[in-house]
Amino acid sequence: QVQLVESGGGLVQAGGSLRLSCAASGTISSIYAMDWYRQGPGNQRELVAHITTSGSTNYADSVKGRFTISRDNVKNTVYLQMNSLNPEDTAVYFCYAAGTYFTSGGIKNFASWGKGTQVTVSS
């Protein structure tokens, strides 16, 4: 299967920046899309940013102009640069990826989630 590991979370003051990373590992054949989601206290998990293999991106309205998603297709890694953070951005941030991977029985589809990384923004 394919595993995702996030890093880069932490505590930051309002107005500050953080950069999250998510590395995919395993017998990967291709990754169609890599996304960042977040889940704040008492909230449902929501899509923050989406990027395709070709680099097309989409963002939640709440983060447009502040967050930038990017990916390194060679390293199978996706990044989320977060600027001008505010307390409403406090959440656990999850990485999601979908694609195909090699198995002894041929190529199969995968859809994987990371375990999440905590981002806390103090006022």
JSON list of N, CA and C in Angstrom, two decimals, residues 56-115:
[
{"chain": "A", "resi": 56, "resn": "SER", "atom": "N", "xyz": [-2.44, 21.90, -11.45]},
{"chain": "A", "resi": 56, "resn": "SER", "atom": "CA", "xyz": [-3.66, 22.68, -11.27]},
{"chain": "A", "resi": 56, "resn": "SER", "atom": "C", "xyz": [-4.06, 22.65, -9.81]},
{"chain": "A", "resi": 57, "resn": "THR", "atom": "N", "xyz": [-4.50, 23.80, -9.30]},
{"chain": "A", "resi": 57, "resn": "THR", "atom": "CA", "xyz": [-4.80, 23.91, -7.88]},
{"chain": "A", "resi": 57, "resn": "THR", "atom": "C", "xyz": [-6.20, 24.47, -7.62]},
{"chain": "A", "resi": 58, "resn": "ASN", "atom": "N", "xyz": [-6.73, 24.12, -6.47]},
{"chain": "A", "resi": 58, "resn": "ASN", "atom": "CA", "xyz": [-7.98, 24.70, -5.96]},
{"chain": "A", "resi": 58, "resn": "ASN", "atom": "C", "xyz": [-7.81, 24.93, -4.47]},
{"chain": "A", "resi": 59, "resn": "TYR", "atom": "N", "xyz": [-8.45, 25.97, -3.97]},
{"chain": "A", "resi": 59, "resn": "TYR", "atom": "CA", "xyz": [-8.34, 26.31, -2.55]},
{"chain": "A", "resi": 59, "resn": "TYR", "atom": "C", "xyz": [-9.71, 26.59, -1.95]},
{"chain": "A", "resi": 60, "resn": "ALA", "atom": "N", "xyz": [-9.83, 26.33, -0.66]},
{"chain": "A", "resi": 60, "resn": "ALA", "atom": "CA", "xyz": [-11.00, 26.77, 0.07]},
{"chain": "A", "resi": 60, "resn": "ALA", "atom": "C", "xyz": [-10.99, 28.30, 0.10]},
{"chain": "A", "resi": 61, "resn": "ASP", "atom": "N", "xyz": [-12.18, 28.90, 0.07]},
{"chain": "A", "resi": 61, "resn": "ASP", "atom": "CA", "xyz": [-12.27, 30.36, 0.06]},
{"chain": "A", "resi": 61, "resn": "ASP", "atom": "C", "xyz": [-11.56, 30.96, 1.27]},
{"chain": "A", "resi": 62, "resn": "SER", "atom": "N", "xyz": [-11.60, 30.27, 2.39]},
{"chain": "A", "resi": 62, "resn": "SER", "atom": "CA", "xyz": [-11.05, 30.81, 3.64]},
{"chain": "A", "resi": 62, "resn": "SER", "atom": "C", "xyz": [-9.52, 30.93, 3.62]},
{"chain": "A", "resi": 63, "resn": "VAL", "atom": "N", "xyz": [-8.86, 30.25, 2.68]},
{"chain": "A", "resi": 63, "resn": "VAL", "atom": "CA", "xyz": [-7.39, 30.28, 2.67]},
{"chain": "A", "resi": 63, "resn": "VAL", "atom": "C", "xyz": [-6.82, 30.88, 1.40]},
{"chain": "A", "resi": 64, "resn": "LYS", "atom": "N", "xyz": [-7.68, 31.24, 0.44]},
{"chain": "A", "resi": 64, "resn": "LYS", "atom": "CA", "xyz": [-7.20, 31.81, -0.82]},
{"chain": "A", "resi": 64, "resn": "LYS", "atom": "C", "xyz": [-6.38, 33.06, -0.55]},
{"chain": "A", "resi": 65, "resn": "GLY", "atom": "N", "xyz": [-5.24, 33.15, -1.23]},
{"chain": "A", "resi": 65, "resn": "GLY", "atom": "CA", "xyz": [-4.37, 34.30, -1.06]},
{"chain": "A", "resi": 65, "resn": "GLY", "atom": "C", "xyz": [-3.42, 34.18, 0.11]},
{"chain": "A", "resi": 66, "resn": "ARG", "atom": "N", "xyz": [-3.63, 33.20, 0.99]},
{"chain": "A", "resi": 66, "resn": "ARG", "atom": "CA", "xyz": [-2.75, 33.02, 2.15]},
{"chain": "A", "resi": 66, "resn": "ARG", "atom": "C", "xyz": [-1.98, 31.71, 2.10]},
{"chain": "A", "resi": 67, "resn": "PHE", "atom": "N", "xyz": [-2.62, 30.66, 1.57]},
{"chain": "A", "resi": 67, "resn": "PHE", "atom": "CA", "xyz": [-2.00, 29.33, 1.51]},
{"chain": "A", "resi": 67, "resn": "PHE", "atom": "C", "xyz": [-1.62, 29.00, 0.08]},
{"chain": "A", "resi": 68, "resn": "THR", "atom": "N", "xyz": [-0.53, 28.27, -0.08]},
{"chain": "A", "resi": 68, "resn": "THR", "atom": "CA", "xyz": [-0.10, 27.81, -1.40]},
{"chain": "A", "resi": 68, "resn": "THR", "atom": "C", "xyz": [0.26, 26.34, -1.33]},
{"chain": "A", "resi": 69, "resn": "ILE", "atom": "N", "xyz": [-0.38, 25.55, -2.19]},
{"chain": "A", "resi": 69, "resn": "ILE", "atom": "CA", "xyz": [-0.07, 24.13, -2.27]},
{"chain": "A", "resi": 69, "resn": "ILE", "atom": "C", "xyz": [0.87, 23.90, -3.45]},
{"chain": "A", "resi": 70, "resn": "SER", "atom": "N", "xyz": [1.83, 23.00, -3.27]},
{"chain": "A", "resi": 70, "resn": "SER", "atom": "CA", "xyz": [2.75, 22.66, -4.35]},
{"chain": "A", "resi": 70, "resn": "SER", "atom": "C", "xyz": [3.14, 21.19, -4.18]},
{"chain": "A", "resi": 71, "resn": "ARG", "atom": "N", "xyz": [3.73, 20.62, -5.21]},
{"chain": "A", "resi": 71, "resn": "ARG", "atom": "CA", "xyz": [4.14, 19.22, -5.11]},
{"chain": "A", "resi": 71, "resn": "ARG", "atom": "C", "xyz": [5.40, 18.97, -5.90]},
{"chain": "A", "resi": 72, "resn": "ASP", "atom": "N", "xyz": [6.12, 17.96, -5.44]},
{"chain": "A", "resi": 72, "resn": "ASP", "atom": "CA", "xyz": [7.32, 17.48, -6.13]},
{"chain": "A", "resi": 72, "resn": "ASP", "atom": "C", "xyz": [7.00, 16.07, -6.59]},
{"chain": "A", "resi": 73, "resn": "ASN", "atom": "N", "xyz": [6.75, 15.90, -7.88]},
{"chain": "A", "resi": 73, "resn": "ASN", "atom": "CA", "xyz": [6.33, 14.60, -8.41]},
{"chain": "A", "resi": 73, "resn": "ASN", "atom": "C", "xyz": [7.45, 13.57, -8.36]},
{"chain": "A", "resi": 74, "resn": "VAL", "atom": "N", "xyz": [8.68, 14.01, -8.34]},
{"chain": "A", "resi": 74, "resn": "VAL", "atom": "CA", "xyz": [9.81, 13.07, -8.24]},
{"chain": "A", "resi": 74, "resn": "VAL", "atom": "C", "xyz": [9.90, 12.51, -6.83]},
{"chain": "A", "resi": 75, "resn": "LYS", "atom": "N", "xyz": [9.70, 13.37, -5.85]},
{"chain": "A", "resi": 75, "resn": "LYS", "atom": "CA", "xyz": [9.79, 12.95, -4.45]},
{"chain": "A", "resi": 75, "resn": "LYS", "atom": "C", "xyz": [8.45, 12.47, -3.90]},
{"chain": "A", "resi": 76, "resn": "ASN", "atom": "N", "xyz": [7.39, 12.55, -4.70]},
{"chain": "A", "resi": 76, "resn": "ASN", "atom": "CA", "xyz": [6.04, 12.17, -4.24]},
{"chain": "A", "resi": 76, "resn": "ASN", "atom": "C", "xyz": [5.69, 12.90, -2.95]},
{"chain": "A", "resi": 77, "resn": "THR", "atom": "N", "xyz": [5.94, 14.17, -2.96]},
{"chain": "A", "resi": 77, "resn": "THR", "atom": "CA", "xyz": [5.73, 15.00, -1.77]},
{"chain": "A", "resi": 77, "resn": "THR", "atom": "C", "xyz": [4.87, 16.20, -2.13]},
{"chain": "A", "resi": 78, "resn": "VAL", "atom": "N", "xyz": [3.96, 16.55, -1.21]},
{"chain": "A", "resi": 78, "resn": "VAL", "atom": "CA", "xyz": [3.14, 17.73, -1.36]},
{"chain": "A", "resi": 78, "resn": "VAL", "atom": "C", "xyz": [3.41, 18.67, -0.20]},
{"chain": "A", "resi": 79, "resn": "TYR", "atom": "N", "xyz": [3.36, 19.96, -0.48]},
{"chain": "A", "resi": 79, "resn": "TYR", "atom": "CA", "xyz": [3.66, 20.97, 0.52]},
{"chain": "A", "resi": 79, "resn": "TYR", "atom": "C", "xyz": [2.46, 21.91, 0.66]},
{"chain": "A", "resi": 80, "resn": "LEU", "atom": "N", "xyz": [2.37, 22.53, 1.83]},
{"chain": "A", "resi": 80, "resn": "LEU", "atom": "CA", "xyz": [1.38, 23.57, 2.04]},
{"chain": "A", "resi": 80, "resn": "LEU", "atom": "C", "xyz": [2.06, 24.72, 2.77]},
{"chain": "A", "resi": 81, "resn": "GLN", "atom": "N", "xyz": [2.28, 25.80, 2.04]},
{"chain": "A", "resi": 81, "resn": "GLN", "atom": "CA", "xyz": [2.85, 27.01, 2.63]},
{"chain": "A", "resi": 81, "resn": "GLN", "atom": "C", "xyz": [1.69, 27.84, 3.17]},
{"chain": "A", "resi": 82, "resn": "MET", "atom": "N", "xyz": [1.72, 28.11, 4.47]},
{"chain": "A", "resi": 82, "resn": "MET", "atom": "CA", "xyz": [0.63, 28.83, 5.11]},
{"chain": "A", "resi": 82, "resn": "MET", "atom": "C", "xyz": [1.16, 30.15, 5.66]},
{"chain": "A", "resi": 83, "resn": "ASN", "atom": "N", "xyz": [0.64, 31.24, 5.14]},
{"chain": "A", "resi": 83, "resn": "ASN", "atom": "CA", "xyz": [1.05, 32.57, 5.57]},
{"chain": "A", "resi": 83, "resn": "ASN", "atom": "C", "xyz": [-0.13, 33.30, 6.20]},
{"chain": "A", "resi": 84, "resn": "SER", "atom": "N", "xyz": [0.18, 34.37, 6.91]},
{"chain": "A", "resi": 84, "resn": "SER", "atom": "CA", "xyz": [-0.86, 35.19, 7.56]},
{"chain": "A", "resi": 84, "resn": "SER", "atom": "C", "xyz": [-1.83, 34.33, 8.35]},
{"chain": "A", "resi": 85, "resn": "LEU", "atom": "N", "xyz": [-1.29, 33.43, 9.13]},
{"chain": "A", "resi": 85, "resn": "LEU", "atom": "CA", "xyz": [-2.14, 32.52, 9.89]},
{"chain": "A", "resi": 85, "resn": "LEU", "atom": "C", "xyz": [-2.94, 33.27, 10.95]},
{"chain": "A", "resi": 86, "resn": "ASN", "atom": "N", "xyz": [-4.14, 32.78, 11.20]},
{"chain": "A", "resi": 86, "resn": "ASN", "atom": "CA", "xyz": [-4.98, 33.34, 12.25]},
{"chain": "A", "resi": 86, "resn": "ASN", "atom": "C", "xyz": [-5.53, 32.20, 13.11]},
{"chain": "A", "resi": 87, "resn": "PRO", "atom": "N", "xyz": [-6.06, 32.52, 14.29]},
{"chain": "A", "resi": 87, "resn": "PRO", "atom": "CA", "xyz": [-6.52, 31.45, 15.19]},
{"chain": "A", "resi": 87, "resn": "PRO", "atom": "C", "xyz": [-7.55, 30.51, 14.57]},
{"chain": "A", "resi": 88, "resn": "GLU", "atom": "N", "xyz": [-8.31, 30.99, 13.59]},
{"chain": "A", "resi": 88, "resn": "GLU", "atom": "CA", "xyz": [-9.31, 30.13, 12.93]},
{"chain": "A", "resi": 88, "resn": "GLU", "atom": "C", "xyz": [-8.66, 29.03, 12.09]},
{"chain": "A", "resi": 89, "resn": "ASP", "atom": "N", "xyz": [-7.37, 29.16, 11.84]},
{"chain": "A", "resi": 89, "resn": "ASP", "atom": "CA", "xyz": [-6.64, 28.11, 11.09]},
{"chain": "A", "resi": 89, "resn": "ASP", "atom": "C", "xyz": [-6.19, 26.98, 12.00]},
{"chain": "A", "resi": 90, "resn": "THR", "atom": "N", "xyz": [-6.40, 27.10, 13.29]},
{"chain": "A", "resi": 90, "resn": "THR", "atom": "CA", "xyz": [-6.01, 26.05, 14.22]},
{"chain": "A", "resi": 90, "resn": "THR", "atom": "C", "xyz": [-6.79, 24.78, 13.92]},
{"chain": "A", "resi": 91, "resn": "ALA", "atom": "N", "xyz": [-6.07, 23.69, 13.68]},
{"chain": "A", "resi": 91, "resn": "ALA", "atom": "CA", "xyz": [-6.69, 22.42, 13.31]},
{"chain": "A", "resi": 91, "resn": "ALA", "atom": "C", "xyz": [-5.62, 21.35, 13.19]},
{"chain": "A", "resi": 92, "resn": "VAL", "atom": "N", "xyz": [-6.08, 20.11, 13.06]},
{"chain": "A", "resi": 92, "resn": "VAL", "atom": "CA", "xyz": [-5.19, 19.04, 12.63]},
{"chain": "A", "resi": 92, "resn": "VAL", "atom": "C", "xyz": [-5.26, 19.01, 11.11]},
{"chain": "A", "resi": 93, "resn": "TYR", "atom": "N", "xyz": [-4.12, 19.07, 10.47]},
{"chain": "A", "resi": 93, "resn": "TYR", "atom": "CA", "xyz": [-4.04, 19.08, 9.01]},
{"chain": "A", "resi": 93, "resn": "TYR", "atom": "C", "xyz": [-3.67, 17.68, 8.52]},
{"chain": "A", "resi": 94, "resn": "PHE", "atom": "N", "xyz": [-4.46, 17.20, 7.58]},
{"chain": "A", "resi": 94, "resn": "PHE", "atom": "CA", "xyz": [-4.29, 15.86, 7.04]},
{"chain": "A", "resi": 94, "resn": "PHE", "atom": "C", "xyz": [-3.92, 15.93, 5.56]},
{"chain": "A", "resi": 95, "resn": "CYS", "atom": "N", "xyz": [-3.06, 15.04, 5.16]},
{"chain": "A", "resi": 95, "resn": "CYS", "atom": "CA", "xyz": [-2.69, 14.87, 3.76]},
{"chain": "A", "resi": 95, "resn": "CYS", "atom": "C", "xyz": [-3.50, 13.71, 3.19]},
{"chain": "A", "resi": 96, "resn": "TYR", "atom": "N", "xyz": [-3.92, 13.85, 1.94]},
{"chain": "A", "resi": 96, "resn": "TYR", "atom": "CA", "xyz": [-4.66, 12.81, 1.24]},
{"chain": "A", "resi": 96, "resn": "TYR", "atom": "C", "xyz": [-4.08, 12.65, -0.16]},
{"chain": "A", "resi": 97, "resn": "ALA", "atom": "N", "xyz": [-3.95, 11.42, -0.61]},
{"chain": "A", "resi": 97, "resn": "ALA", "atom": "CA", "xyz": [-3.45, 11.18, -1.96]},
{"chain": "A", "resi": 97, "resn": "ALA", "atom": "C", "xyz": [-4.20, 10.00, -2.59]},
{"chain": "A", "resi": 98, "resn": "ALA", "atom": "N", "xyz": [-4.38, 10.07, -3.89]},
{"chain": "A", "resi": 98, "resn": "ALA", "atom": "CA", "xyz": [-5.03, 8.99, -4.64]},
{"chain": "A", "resi": 98, "resn": "ALA", "atom": "C", "xyz": [-4.22, 8.72, -5.90]},
{"chain": "A", "resi": 99, "resn": "GLY", "atom": "N", "xyz": [-4.13, 7.45, -6.24]},
{"chain": "A", "resi": 99, "resn": "GLY", "atom": "CA", "xyz": [-3.38, 7.09, -7.44]},
{"chain": "A", "resi": 99, "resn": "GLY", "atom": "C", "xyz": [-3.35, 5.60, -7.62]},
{"chain": "A", "resi": 100, "resn": "THR", "atom": "N", "xyz": [-2.24, 5.08, -8.13]},
{"chain": "A", "resi": 100, "resn": "THR", "atom": "CA", "xyz": [-2.08, 3.65, -8.35]},
{"chain": "A", "resi": 100, "resn": "THR", "atom": "C", "xyz": [-0.74, 3.18, -7.79]},
{"chain": "A", "resi": 101, "resn": "TYR", "atom": "N", "xyz": [-0.69, 1.89, -7.45]},
{"chain": "A", "resi": 101, "resn": "TYR", "atom": "CA", "xyz": [0.55, 1.32, -6.93]},
{"chain": "A", "resi": 101, "resn": "TYR", "atom": "C", "xyz": [0.73, -0.09, -7.46]},
{"chain": "A", "resi": 102, "resn": "PHE", "atom": "N", "xyz": [1.98, -0.55, -7.45]},
{"chain": "A", "resi": 102, "resn": "PHE", "atom": "CA", "xyz": [2.32, -1.87, -7.95]},
{"chain": "A", "resi": 102, "resn": "PHE", "atom": "C", "xyz": [2.09, -2.92, -6.87]},
{"chain": "A", "resi": 103, "resn": "THR", "atom": "N", "xyz": [1.52, -4.04, -7.27]},
{"chain": "A", "resi": 103, "resn": "THR", "atom": "CA", "xyz": [1.41, -5.20, -6.40]},
{"chain": "A", "resi": 103, "resn": "THR", "atom": "C", "xyz": [1.85, -6.44, -7.18]},
{"chain": "A", "resi": 104, "resn": "SER", "atom": "N", "xyz": [1.99, -7.54, -6.48]},
{"chain": "A", "resi": 104, "resn": "SER", "atom": "CA", "xyz": [2.36, -8.79, -7.17]},
{"chain": "A", "resi": 104, "resn": "SER", "atom": "C", "xyz": [1.27, -9.20, -8.14]},
{"chain": "A", "resi": 105, "resn": "GLY", "atom": "N", "xyz": [0.07, -8.68, -7.94]},
{"chain": "A", "resi": 105, "resn": "GLY", "atom": "CA", "xyz": [-1.04, -9.03, -8.81]},
{"chain": "A", "resi": 105, "resn": "GLY", "atom": "C", "xyz": [-1.32, -7.98, -9.86]},
{"chain": "A", "resi": 106, "resn": "GLY", "atom": "N", "xyz": [-0.46, -7.01, -9.98]},
{"chain": "A", "resi": 106, "resn": "GLY", "atom": "CA", "xyz": [-0.65, -5.95, -10.97]},
{"chain": "A", "resi": 106, "resn": "GLY", "atom": "C", "xyz": [-0.83, -4.60, -10.31]},
{"chain": "A", "resi": 107, "resn": "ILE", "atom": "N", "xyz": [-1.24, -3.62, -11.10]},
{"chain": "A", "resi": 107, "resn": "ILE", "atom": "CA", "xyz": [-1.41, -2.26, -10.61]},
{"chain": "A", "resi": 107, "resn": "ILE", "atom": "C", "xyz": [-2.80, -2.10, -10.01]},
{"chain": "A", "resi": 108, "resn": "LYS", "atom": "N", "xyz": [-2.86, -1.51, -8.83]},
{"chain": "A", "resi": 108, "resn": "LYS", "atom": "CA", "xyz": [-4.13, -1.29, -8.15]},
{"chain": "A", "resi": 108, "resn": "LYS", "atom": "C", "xyz": [-4.27, 0.17, -7.76]},
{"chain": "A", "resi": 109, "resn": "ASN", "atom": "N", "xyz": [-5.51, 0.58, -7.51]},
{"chain": "A", "resi": 109, "resn": "ASN", "atom": "CA", "xyz": [-5.78, 1.94, -7.05]},
{"chain": "A", "resi": 109, "resn": "ASN", "atom": "C", "xyz": [-5.56, 2.06, -5.55]},
{"chain": "A", "resi": 110, "resn": "PHE", "atom": "N", "xyz": [-5.18, 3.24, -5.10]},
{"chain": "A", "resi": 110, "resn": "PHE", "atom": "CA", "xyz": [-5.10, 3.52, -3.68]},
{"chain": "A", "resi": 110, "resn": "PHE", "atom": "C", "xyz": [-5.69, 4.89, -3.39]},
{"chain": "A", "resi": 111, "resn": "ALA", "atom": "N", "xyz": [-6.12, 5.04, -2.16]},
{"chain": "A", "resi": 111, "resn": "ALA", "atom": "CA", "xyz": [-6.54, 6.34, -1.62]},
{"chain": "A", "resi": 111, "resn": "ALA", "atom": "C", "xyz": [-6.13, 6.32, -0.16]},
{"chain": "A", "resi": 112, "resn": "SER", "atom": "N", "xyz": [-5.18, 7.16, 0.19]},
{"chain": "A", "resi": 112, "resn": "SER", "atom": "CA", "xyz": [-4.57, 7.09, 1.52]},
{"chain": "A", "resi": 112, "resn": "SER", "atom": "C", "xyz": [-4.65, 8.43, 2.25]},
{"chain": "A", "resi": 113, "resn": "TRP", "atom": "N", "xyz": [-4.70, 8.32, 3.56]},
{"chain": "A", "resi": 113, "resn": "TRP", "atom": "CA", "xyz": [-4.67, 9.49, 4.44]},
{"chain": "A", "resi": 113, "resn": "TRP", "atom": "C", "xyz": [-3.45, 9.42, 5.34]},
{"chain": "A", "resi": 114, "resn": "GLY", "atom": "N", "xyz": [-2.87, 10.56, 5.64]},
{"chain": "A", "resi": 114, "resn": "GLY", "atom": "CA", "xyz": [-1.86, 10.63, 6.67]},
{"chain": "A", "resi": 114, "resn": "GLY", "atom": "C", "xyz": [-2.53, 10.68, 8.04]},
{"chain": "A", "resi": 115, "resn": "LYS", "atom": "N", "xyz": [-1.71, 10.64, 9.09]},
{"chain": "A", "resi": 115, "resn": "LYS", "atom": "CA", "xyz": [-2.25, 10.63, 10.45]},
{"chain": "A", "resi": 115, "resn": "LYS", "atom": "C", "xyz": [-2.52, 12.04, 10.97]}
]
